[in-house]
CSV table of C-alpha atoms in Angstrom, one decimal:
chain,number,residue,atom,x,y,z
A,13,MET,CA,30.8,15.9,-0.3
A,14,GLU,CA,27.3,17.2,0.4
A,15,PHE,CA,25.5,13.9,-0.4
A,16,SER,CA,26.5,12.7,3.1
A,17,GLU,CA,24.5,15.5,4.7
A,18,TYR,CA,21.3,14.5,3.0
A,19,PHE,CA,21.7,10.7,3.4
A,20,THR,CA,20.1,10.2,6.8
A,21,ILE,CA,22.0,7.3,8.2
A,22,TRP,CA,25.4,8.2,6.6
A,23,ASP,CA,27.2,7.9,10.0
A,24,GLN,CA,26.0,4.4,10.5
A,25,LEU,CA,27.8,3.1,7.3
A,26,THR,CA,31.4,1.9,7.3
A,27,PRO,CA,34.0,4.1,5.6
A,28,GLY,CA,34.2,1.6,2.7
A,29,GLN,CA,30.4,1.7,2.3
A,30,GLN,CA,30.4,5.5,2.4
A,31,GLU,CA,33.1,5.6,-0.4
A,32,THR,CA,31.2,3.2,-2.6
A,33,LEU,CA,28.0,5.2,-2.3
A,34,SER,CA,29.8,8.6,-2.9
A,35,LYS,CA,31.5,7.3,-6.0
A,36,SER,CA,28.5,5.7,-7.6
A,37,CYS,CA,25.8,8.3,-7.0
A,38,VAL,CA,25.1,10.8,-9.7
A,39,SER,CA,23.9,14.4,-9.2
A,40,ARG,CA,21.1,15.6,-11.4
A,41,ALA,CA,19.0,18.8,-11.8
A,42,VAL,CA,15.6,18.5,-13.6
A,43,LYS,CA,12.9,21.0,-14.5
A,44,GLY,CA,9.4,20.9,-13.1
A,45,GLY,CA,7.3,18.6,-15.2
A,46,ALA,CA,10.2,16.3,-16.1
A,47,THR,CA,9.6,12.5,-15.8
A,48,LEU,CA,12.3,10.8,-13.8
A,49,HIS,CA,11.0,7.3,-13.9
A,50,GLY,CA,8.3,5.5,-15.7
A,51,ASN,CA,7.0,4.2,-19.1
A,52,GLY,CA,8.4,0.8,-18.6
A,53,THR,CA,11.9,1.8,-17.6
A,54,ASP,CA,13.2,-1.0,-15.5
A,55,CYS,CA,15.3,0.4,-12.7
A,56,THR,CA,16.2,4.1,-12.7
A,57,GLY,CA,17.8,3.9,-9.3
A,58,LEU,CA,17.0,5.3,-5.9
A,59,LEU,CA,16.3,9.1,-5.9
A,60,LEU,CA,17.5,11.2,-3.0
A,61,VAL,CA,15.9,14.7,-3.1
A,62,ARG,CA,18.3,17.6,-2.4
A,63,ALA,CA,15.7,20.4,-3.1
A,64,GLY,CA,12.4,20.5,-4.9
A,65,GLN,CA,9.4,18.2,-5.1
A,66,LEU,CA,8.7,14.8,-6.7
A,67,ARG,CA,5.4,13.1,-7.2
A,68,ALA,CA,4.9,9.3,-7.4
A,69,PHE,CA,1.7,8.1,-9.1
A,70,ILE,CA,0.2,5.1,-10.9
A,71,LEU,CA,-1.3,5.1,-14.4
A,72,SER,CA,-4.3,3.1,-15.7
A,73,ARG,CA,-4.2,1.6,-19.2
A,74,GLU,CA,-6.5,4.4,-20.3
A,75,GLY,CA,-4.0,7.0,-19.0
A,76,ARG,CA,-5.8,8.0,-15.8
A,77,GLU,CA,-3.5,8.9,-12.9
A,78,VAL,CA,-3.7,8.8,-9.1
A,79,THR,CA,-1.1,10.3,-6.8
A,80,LEU,CA,0.5,7.8,-4.3
A,81,TYR,CA,2.8,10.2,-2.4
A,82,ARG,CA,5.0,13.2,-2.7
A,83,LEU,CA,8.8,13.4,-1.9
A,84,PHE,CA,10.5,16.5,-0.5
A,85,GLU,CA,14.0,17.4,0.6
A,86,ARG,CA,16.0,14.5,2.1
A,87,ASP,CA,13.3,12.0,1.0
A,88,LEU,CA,14.5,8.8,-0.7
A,89,CYS,CA,12.5,7.2,-3.4
A,90,LEU,CA,12.7,3.4,-3.4
A,91,PHE,CA,10.1,2.5,-6.0
A,92,SER,CA,12.0,4.1,-8.9
A,93,ALA,CA,14.4,1.1,-8.2
A,94,SER,CA,11.9,-1.8,-8.2
A,95,CYS,CA,14.7,-4.2,-9.0
A,96,LEU,CA,16.0,-3.5,-5.5
A,97,LEU,CA,13.6,-6.0,-4.0
A,98,ARG,CA,12.3,-9.1,-5.8
A,99,SER,CA,8.9,-8.6,-4.1
A,100,ILE,CA,8.2,-5.1,-5.6
A,101,GLN,CA,5.6,-6.1,-8.2
A,102,PHE,CA,4.1,-2.8,-9.3
A,103,ASP,CA,5.1,0.2,-11.3
A,104,VAL,CA,5.1,3.8,-10.3
A,105,THR,CA,5.8,6.9,-12.4
A,106,VAL,CA,7.9,9.6,-10.8
A,107,THR,CA,7.9,13.2,-12.1
A,108,ALA,CA,9.3,16.5,-10.8
A,109,GLU,CA,6.5,18.8,-9.7
A,110,LYS,CA,9.0,21.7,-9.3
A,111,ASP,CA,12.6,22.3,-10.4
A,112,THR,CA,14.4,19.6,-8.5
A,113,GLU,CA,18.0,18.7,-7.6
A,114,LEU,CA,18.6,15.1,-6.6
A,115,TRP,CA,21.1,12.3,-6.5
A,116,VAL,CA,20.5,9.0,-8.3
A,117,ILE,CA,21.9,5.9,-6.5
A,118,PRO,CA,22.3,2.8,-8.6
A,119,ALA,CA,20.1,0.0,-7.3
A,120,ASP,CA,22.8,-2.7,-7.4
A,121,VAL,CA,25.2,-0.6,-5.3
A,122,TYR,CA,22.5,0.2,-2.8
A,123,ARG,CA,21.4,-3.5,-2.6
A,124,GLN,CA,25.0,-4.7,-2.1
A,125,ILE,CA,25.4,-2.4,0.9
A,126,MET,CA,22.0,-3.2,2.2
A,127,GLU,CA,22.8,-7.0,2.2
A,128,GLN,CA,25.7,-6.3,4.5
A,129,SER,CA,24.4,-3.4,6.6
A,130,ALA,CA,21.6,-4.0,9.1
A,131,ALA,CA,21.5,-0.2,9.6
A,132,LEU,CA,20.7,0.4,5.9
A,133,ALA,CA,18.3,-2.5,5.7
A,134,ASN,CA,16.4,-1.2,8.7
A,135,TYR,CA,16.4,2.3,7.3
A,136,THR,CA,15.0,1.0,4.1
A,137,ASN,CA,12.3,-0.8,6.1
A,138,GLU,CA,11.3,2.4,7.8
A,139,ILE,CA,11.1,4.2,4.4
A,140,MET,CA,9.0,1.4,3.0
A,141,ALA,CA,6.7,1.4,6.0
A,142,SER,CA,6.3,5.1,5.7
A,143,ARG,CA,5.2,4.9,2.0
A,144,PHE,CA,3.0,2.0,2.8
A,145,SER,CA,1.3,4.1,5.4
A,146,GLU,CA,0.7,6.8,2.8
A,147,VAL,CA,-0.8,4.3,0.3
A,148,MET,CA,-3.0,2.9,3.1
A,149,TRP,CA,-4.2,6.4,3.7
A,150,LEU,CA,-5.1,6.6,0.0
A,151,VAL,CA,-6.9,3.3,0.2
A,152,GLU,CA,-9.0,4.5,3.1
A,153,GLN,CA,-9.7,7.8,1.2
A,154,VAL,CA,-10.9,6.0,-1.9
A,155,MET,CA,-12.8,3.3,-0.1
A,156,TRP,CA,-14.6,5.2,2.6
A,157,ASN,CA,-14.6,8.9,1.6
A,158,SER,CA,-16.9,10.6,-0.9
A,159,MET,CA,-15.4,12.8,-3.6
A,160,ASP,CA,-16.4,16.1,-2.0
A,161,ARG,CA,-14.3,15.2,1.1
A,162,ARG,CA,-11.4,14.0,-1.1
A,163,VAL,CA,-11.4,17.3,-3.0
A,164,ALA,CA,-11.5,19.3,0.3
A,165,VAL,CA,-8.6,17.2,1.7
A,166,PHE,CA,-6.6,17.7,-1.5
A,167,LEU,CA,-7.1,21.5,-1.5
A,168,LEU,CA,-6.1,21.9,2.1
A,169,GLU,CA,-3.1,19.7,1.7
A,170,GLU,CA,-1.9,21.7,-1.4
A,171,ALA,CA,-2.4,24.9,0.5
A,172,ALA,CA,-0.2,23.6,3.3
A,173,ILE,CA,2.5,22.4,0.9
A,174,GLU,CA,2.5,25.6,-1.1
A,175,ASP,CA,2.0,27.8,2.0
A,176,THR,CA,-0.7,29.9,0.2
A,177,GLY,CA,-4.4,29.9,-0.2
A,178,LEU,CA,-4.1,30.8,-3.9
A,179,LEU,CA,-3.4,27.6,-5.8
A,180,HIS,CA,-2.1,27.6,-9.4
A,181,ILE,CA,-3.6,24.4,-10.5
A,182,THR,CA,-6.0,23.2,-13.3
A,183,HIS,CA,-9.0,21.0,-12.7
A,184,GLU,CA,-7.3,18.4,-14.9
A,185,ARG,CA,-4.3,18.2,-12.6
A,186,ILE,CA,-6.6,17.9,-9.5
A,187,ALA,CA,-8.4,15.0,-11.3
A,188,ASN,CA,-5.0,13.4,-12.0
A,189,HIS,CA,-4.1,13.5,-8.3
A,190,LEU,CA,-7.3,12.0,-7.3
A,191,GLY,CA,-7.8,9.4,-10.0
A,192,THR,CA,-11.0,10.8,-11.3
A,193,HIS,CA,-12.3,12.7,-14.4
A,194,ARG,CA,-11.9,16.5,-14.9
A,195,GLU,CA,-15.7,16.9,-15.2
A,196,VAL,CA,-16.1,15.5,-11.7
A,197,VAL,CA,-13.6,17.9,-10.3
A,198,THR,CA,-15.1,20.9,-12.1
A,199,ARG,CA,-18.6,20.0,-10.9
A,200,MET,CA,-17.3,19.7,-7.3
A,201,LEU,CA,-15.4,23.0,-7.4
A,202,ARG,CA,-18.4,24.9,-8.8
A,203,TYR,CA,-20.4,23.5,-5.9
A,204,PHE,CA,-17.7,24.6,-3.4
A,205,GLN,CA,-17.8,28.1,-5.1
A,206,ARG,CA,-21.5,28.3,-4.6
A,207,GLU,CA,-21.0,27.4,-1.0
A,208,GLY,CA,-18.4,30.2,-0.6
A,209,MET,CA,-15.5,27.8,0.1
A,210,VAL,CA,-13.4,28.7,-3.0
A,211,ARG,CA,-13.1,31.3,-5.7
A,212,LEU,CA,-12.4,29.9,-9.2
A,213,SER,CA,-10.6,31.7,-12.1
A,214,ARG,CA,-8.6,30.5,-15.1
A,215,GLY,CA,-5.8,28.3,-13.8
A,216,THR,CA,-6.3,29.1,-10.1
A,217,VAL,CA,-8.4,27.9,-7.1
A,218,GLU,CA,-8.4,30.3,-4.2
A,219,LEU,CA,-9.4,29.0,-0.8
A,220,THR,CA,-11.9,31.5,0.7
A,221,ASP,CA,-13.3,29.7,3.7
A,222,ARG,CA,-10.8,27.2,5.1
A,223,ALA,CA,-12.9,26.5,8.2
A,224,LYS,CA,-15.8,25.3,6.0
A,225,LEU,CA,-13.4,23.1,4.0
A,226,GLU,CA,-11.9,21.7,7.2
A,227,ALA,CA,-15.4,21.0,8.5
A,228,LEU,CA,-16.1,19.1,5.3
A,229,ARG,CA,-12.8,17.2,5.7
A,230,GLY,CA,-13.5,16.3,9.3
A,231,ALA,CA,-17.2,15.4,8.6
B,16,MET,CA,11.8,-27.6,17.4
B,17,GLU,CA,9.4,-27.3,14.4
B,18,PHE,CA,9.3,-23.5,14.4
B,19,SER,CA,12.7,-23.5,12.7
B,20,GLU,CA,11.3,-25.3,9.7
B,21,TYR,CA,8.7,-22.6,9.1
B,22,PHE,CA,10.8,-19.6,9.7
B,23,THR,CA,12.3,-19.1,6.2
B,24,ILE,CA,15.7,-17.6,7.1
B,25,TRP,CA,16.4,-19.6,10.2
B,26,ASP,CA,19.8,-20.8,8.9
B,27,GLN,CA,20.9,-17.2,8.4
B,28,LEU,CA,20.5,-16.4,12.1
B,29,THR,CA,23.2,-16.9,14.7
B,30,PRO,CA,22.7,-19.7,17.3
B,31,GLY,CA,22.1,-17.0,20.0
B,32,GLN,CA,19.4,-15.3,17.8
B,33,GLN,CA,17.8,-18.7,17.1
B,34,GLU,CA,17.7,-19.5,20.8
B,35,THR,CA,16.1,-16.1,21.7
B,36,LEU,CA,13.5,-16.6,19.0
B,37,SER,CA,12.7,-20.2,20.0
B,38,LYS,CA,12.3,-19.3,23.6
B,39,SER,CA,10.1,-16.2,23.1
B,40,CYS,CA,7.6,-17.4,20.5
B,41,VAL,CA,4.3,-18.9,21.6
B,42,SER,CA,2.4,-21.5,19.8
B,43,ARG,CA,-1.4,-21.0,19.4
B,44,ALA,CA,-4.3,-22.8,17.8
B,45,VAL,CA,-7.4,-20.7,16.9
B,46,LYS,CA,-10.8,-21.6,15.4
B,47,GLY,CA,-12.0,-20.2,12.1
B,48,GLY,CA,-13.6,-16.9,12.7
B,49,ALA,CA,-11.4,-15.9,15.7
B,50,THR,CA,-10.0,-12.4,15.7
B,51,LEU,CA,-6.2,-12.4,16.3
B,52,HIS,CA,-5.5,-8.8,16.1
B,53,GLY,CA,-7.6,-5.6,16.0
B,54,ASN,CA,-10.0,-3.4,17.9
B,55,GLY,CA,-7.3,-1.0,19.0
B,56,THR,CA,-4.9,-3.7,20.4
B,57,ASP,CA,-1.5,-2.2,20.2
B,58,CYS,CA,1.0,-4.8,19.3
B,59,THR,CA,-0.1,-8.4,19.2
B,60,GLY,CA,3.2,-9.6,17.8
B,61,LEU,CA,4.3,-11.1,14.5
B,62,LEU,CA,2.2,-14.1,13.4
B,63,LEU,CA,3.9,-17.0,11.6
B,64,VAL,CA,1.3,-19.4,10.1
B,65,ARG,CA,1.9,-23.1,10.6
B,66,ALA,CA,-1.3,-24.3,9.0
B,67,GLY,CA,-4.6,-22.6,8.1
B,68,GLN,CA,-5.5,-19.2,6.6
B,69,LEU,CA,-5.6,-15.7,8.0
B,70,ARG,CA,-7.2,-12.6,6.5
B,71,ALA,CA,-6.0,-9.0,7.0
B,72,PHE,CA,-8.4,-6.2,6.4
B,73,ILE,CA,-9.3,-2.6,7.3
B,74,LEU,CA,-12.5,-1.3,8.8
B,75,SER,CA,-14.3,2.0,8.2
B,76,ARG,CA,-15.8,3.9,11.1
B,77,GLU,CA,-19.2,2.6,9.9
B,78,GLY,CA,-18.0,-1.0,10.1
B,79,ARG,CA,-17.4,-1.7,6.4
B,80,GLU,CA,-14.5,-4.0,5.6
B,81,VAL,CA,-12.1,-4.5,2.7
B,82,THR,CA,-9.6,-7.3,2.4
B,83,LEU,CA,-6.0,-6.3,2.1
B,84,TYR,CA,-4.4,-9.8,1.8
B,85,ARG,CA,-4.5,-13.4,2.9
B,86,LEU,CA,-1.8,-15.3,4.8
B,87,PHE,CA,-1.1,-19.0,4.3
B,88,GLU,CA,1.4,-21.6,5.6
B,89,ARG,CA,4.8,-20.1,6.3
B,90,ASP,CA,3.6,-16.5,5.8
B,91,LEU,CA,4.6,-14.0,8.4
B,92,CYS,CA,2.2,-11.2,9.4
B,93,LEU,CA,4.1,-7.9,10.2
B,94,PHE,CA,1.2,-5.6,10.6
B,95,SER,CA,-0.2,-7.3,13.7
B,96,ALA,CA,3.0,-5.8,15.2
B,97,SER,CA,2.8,-2.2,14.1
B,98,CYS,CA,5.1,-1.2,17.0
B,99,LEU,CA,7.8,-3.0,15.1
B,100,LEU,CA,8.4,0.0,12.9
B,101,ARG,CA,7.8,3.6,13.9
B,102,SER,CA,6.6,4.4,10.4
B,103,ILE,CA,3.7,1.9,10.3
B,104,GLN,CA,0.9,4.4,10.8
B,105,PHE,CA,-2.2,2.3,10.0
B,106,ASP,CA,-4.3,-0.4,11.7
B,107,VAL,CA,-5.3,-3.7,10.3
B,108,THR,CA,-7.5,-6.4,11.7
B,109,VAL,CA,-6.4,-10.0,11.4
B,110,THR,CA,-8.9,-12.9,11.7
B,111,ALA,CA,-8.6,-16.6,11.1
B,112,GLU,CA,-10.6,-17.7,8.0
B,113,LYS,CA,-10.1,-21.3,8.8
B,114,ASP,CA,-8.9,-23.2,11.9
B,115,THR,CA,-5.3,-22.0,12.1
B,116,GLU,CA,-2.1,-23.0,14.0
B,117,LEU,CA,0.5,-20.3,14.3
B,118,TRP,CA,3.3,-18.9,16.4
B,119,VAL,CA,3.2,-15.4,17.9
B,120,ILE,CA,6.6,-13.7,18.0
B,121,PRO,CA,6.9,-10.7,20.4
B,122,ALA,CA,7.6,-7.5,18.5
B,123,ASP,CA,10.4,-6.4,20.8
B,124,VAL,CA,12.3,-9.7,20.4
B,125,TYR,CA,12.0,-9.6,16.6
B,126,ARG,CA,13.1,-5.9,16.5
B,127,GLN,CA,16.1,-6.5,18.7
B,128,ILE,CA,17.3,-9.3,16.3
B,129,MET,CA,16.4,-7.3,13.2
B,130,GLU,CA,18.6,-4.4,14.4
B,131,GLN,CA,21.6,-6.6,14.5
B,132,SER,CA,20.9,-9.0,11.6
B,133,ALA,CA,21.0,-7.7,8.1
B,134,ALA,CA,19.6,-11.0,7.0
B,135,LEU,CA,16.4,-10.6,9.1
B,136,ALA,CA,16.1,-6.9,8.2
B,137,ASN,CA,16.3,-7.7,4.5
B,138,TYR,CA,13.9,-10.6,4.9
B,139,THR,CA,11.5,-8.2,6.6
B,140,ASN,CA,12.0,-5.8,3.6
B,141,GLU,CA,11.0,-8.5,1.2
B,142,ILE,CA,7.8,-9.3,3.2
B,143,MET,CA,6.8,-5.7,3.4
B,144,ALA,CA,7.4,-5.2,-0.3
B,145,SER,CA,5.3,-8.3,-1.0
B,146,ARG,CA,2.3,-7.0,1.1
B,147,PHE,CA,2.8,-3.5,-0.5
B,148,SER,CA,2.5,-5.1,-3.9
B,149,GLU,CA,-0.8,-6.8,-2.8
B,150,VAL,CA,-2.2,-3.5,-1.5
B,151,MET,CA,-1.1,-1.8,-4.8
B,152,TRP,CA,-3.0,-4.4,-6.7
B,153,LEU,CA,-6.0,-3.5,-4.5
B,154,VAL,CA,-5.6,0.2,-5.3
B,155,GLU,CA,-5.5,-0.6,-9.0
B,156,GLN,CA,-8.6,-2.8,-8.7
B,157,VAL,CA,-10.5,-0.1,-6.8
B,158,MET,CA,-9.4,2.8,-8.9
B,159,TRP,CA,-9.6,1.4,-12.4
B,160,ASN,CA,-11.9,-1.6,-12.3
B,161,SER,CA,-15.7,-1.8,-12.3
B,162,MET,CA,-17.5,-3.8,-9.7
B,163,ASP,CA,-18.5,-6.6,-12.1
B,164,ARG,CA,-14.8,-7.3,-12.8
B,165,ARG,CA,-13.9,-7.1,-9.1
B,166,VAL,CA,-16.6,-9.7,-8.3
B,167,ALA,CA,-15.4,-11.9,-11.1
B,168,VAL,CA,-11.8,-11.6,-10.0
B,169,PHE,CA,-12.8,-12.4,-6.4
B,170,LEU,CA,-14.9,-15.5,-7.3
B,171,LEU,CA,-12.0,-16.9,-9.5
B,172,GLU,CA,-9.5,-16.3,-6.7
B,173,GLU,CA,-11.7,-17.9,-4.1
B,174,ALA,CA,-12.2,-21.0,-6.3
B,175,ALA,CA,-8.4,-21.2,-6.7
B,176,ILE,CA,-7.7,-21.0,-3.0
B,177,GLU,CA,-10.5,-23.5,-2.1
B,178,ASP,CA,-9.8,-25.7,-5.1
B,179,THR,CA,-13.5,-26.0,-5.9
B,180,GLY,CA,-16.1,-24.3,-8.0
B,181,LEU,CA,-18.6,-24.6,-5.2
B,182,LEU,CA,-18.0,-21.7,-2.8
B,183,HIS,CA,-19.6,-21.7,0.6
B,184,ILE,CA,-19.8,-18.0,1.1
B,185,THR,CA,-22.5,-15.4,1.8
B,186,HIS,CA,-23.1,-12.2,-0.2
B,187,GLU,CA,-22.4,-10.3,3.0
B,188,ARG,CA,-18.9,-11.9,3.2
B,189,ILE,CA,-18.1,-11.1,-0.4
B,190,ALA,CA,-19.2,-7.5,0.2
B,191,ASN,CA,-16.8,-7.4,3.2
B,192,HIS,CA,-13.9,-8.6,1.1
B,193,LEU,CA,-14.5,-6.0,-1.6
B,194,GLY,CA,-15.4,-3.0,0.6
B,195,THR,CA,-18.9,-2.6,-0.8
B,196,HIS,CA,-22.5,-3.2,0.3
B,197,ARG,CA,-24.3,-6.6,0.3
B,198,GLU,CA,-27.0,-5.3,-2.0
B,199,VAL,CA,-24.4,-4.4,-4.7
B,200,VAL,CA,-23.0,-7.9,-4.5
B,201,THR,CA,-26.5,-9.6,-4.7
B,202,ARG,CA,-27.4,-7.5,-7.7
B,203,MET,CA,-24.1,-8.4,-9.4
B,204,LEU,CA,-24.4,-12.1,-8.6
B,205,ARG,CA,-28.0,-12.2,-10.0
B,206,TYR,CA,-26.8,-10.7,-13.2
B,207,PHE,CA,-24.0,-13.3,-13.3
B,208,GLN,CA,-26.6,-16.0,-12.8
B,209,ARG,CA,-28.8,-14.7,-15.7
B,210,GLU,CA,-25.7,-14.8,-17.8
B,211,GLY,CA,-25.0,-18.4,-16.9
B,212,MET,CA,-21.7,-17.7,-15.1
B,213,VAL,CA,-22.9,-18.8,-11.6
B,214,ARG,CA,-25.6,-20.7,-9.9
B,215,LEU,CA,-26.8,-19.3,-6.6
B,216,SER,CA,-28.4,-21.0,-3.6
B,217,ARG,CA,-28.6,-20.4,0.1
B,218,GLY,CA,-25.0,-19.8,1.4
B,219,THR,CA,-23.3,-21.0,-1.8
B,220,VAL,CA,-22.1,-19.6,-5.1
B,221,GLU,CA,-21.3,-22.2,-7.8
B,222,LEU,CA,-19.1,-21.2,-10.7
B,223,THR,CA,-20.8,-22.7,-13.8
B,224,ASP,CA,-18.9,-20.9,-16.6
B,225,ARG,CA,-15.3,-20.1,-15.6
B,226,ALA,CA,-14.3,-19.2,-19.2
B,227,LYS,CA,-17.0,-16.4,-19.2
B,228,LEU,CA,-15.8,-15.2,-15.8
B,229,GLU,CA,-12.2,-15.2,-17.0
B,230,ALA,CA,-13.2,-13.3,-20.1
B,231,LEU,CA,-14.9,-10.7,-17.8
B,232,ARG,CA,-11.8,-10.5,-15.6
B,233,GLY,CA,-9.5,-10.0,-18.6
B,234,ALA,CA,-11.7,-7.5,-20.3
C-alpha cells in the first residue's frame, strides 16, 4: 500500500500499528478550492498530502482571512484534528489550493497509537514545532513589518512555490493571505507597478524586478 | 525530593528515568526582572516553575517587545530549550516578572527520556499545543482587534493575575506586552480615564469601571 511510503516514520511503527493505520485511513481526491476542514466541524482527522497543495488559515468574525501555513506532498496536517490534543484551543480552516490527493487518518486511531508509540509522539512533536515556527514567523511579520514588505515577501514566496514570475492571483486573494483589505493590496501593487517591480493586468501579477522586491523584503 | 511533586507526569516515568531527571536538574532562585533565557543563548534548558512568574516574549531588531505567554507554578517552559526539537526555528526571551524559584532541566537529558517515553513525549505535545493556542490567541488579537480592545483585555487580565484593581505598571511596560509604542498606550489610557474606566497616577493604573472595560473587551 502506497500510504506507507508517504507516512514518514512508518518503519518505526510495529506491524500491528501499521495495520491499524492502513485499515483506518481513507484516500480522497479533492478539487482546488474545496474546503476540507472548517466551519465548526469538530474533528475531520489528520490529513496526509499525497499530491497537491493545502492552505490552513484563520477567519475573523467578519470573514477576513489570514494564511497560517501551506501543506505540500508528505506534509501532515494536525490541526484539522483538534480533538487529537486537549490543549489545541483554536480553529483553523483548511482548503485545497490545487487539485489534491490525500489520506484522512481518524484522530482517535492516531491518538491511540501515539499514546503507545514514543516514535509517533515525537514525530507529532516535530510537526507541531514546525507549524509553531511558521506561525511565529507570521507573528513577527505582522508585528514588526510594514505592509509593503509583507506584500513583497508574499509575491516572492508565491513565485517560488509556483516556479514562475507570472502569478495568476487576484488582489482579493492576496488580501486574504495577509489578513488585510483588498483596497490596501491594490494600492500597494499600484505603487509597486509605478516603481517597476511588477506589471498588473486582470487576474495576474507579473514580477518584473525581483532584485528590487528582494531589496524591499530584506530592508 | 520536591521536584517530583511539581513535574506533572512523574509517576508515568520509570525509576531509572526519575533518577536521571532528579540528578540532572538544577534548582535556581532569581529576582524579579532577571533574564533567564535570551540574547542569542542557545539552549538554557527547560524551566519548571516552583513559585513566581515568568514571561516569554519576542524582540524586534529595533528592541520592541511583544508578550507571547506567561508561566506560573508547575508550568514548564519548552522554548528556552529550542535545541530540544529540530523544528523549533524561533527565539524567545524569558524573564522573571516576580521573584521566582525554578528548576532547570538540561535539554539533552529531557530529550533522551522523551525519545524512550511515550508518556513524556505526549506530555510535551500537550504543553506545545497549549503554548501554540496562546500564540494563536495573540495572532487573533493582533489581526482582528483594535488597540483599545487589546489594552482593555490586557488590563483585565493583569487585574486577574494580580488579584487587584490597582496595577503597578508603567505605560512603557504595557507597550512592551502589546508590541506597540508607549505613546499609543498613553493616549489610550488617557481616553480610558476620560471615560471613567481607569484612574492614572505615577506608575499605577487603577481600574475604576470594570464593567465598562469588559463591555469594550466583549464588543
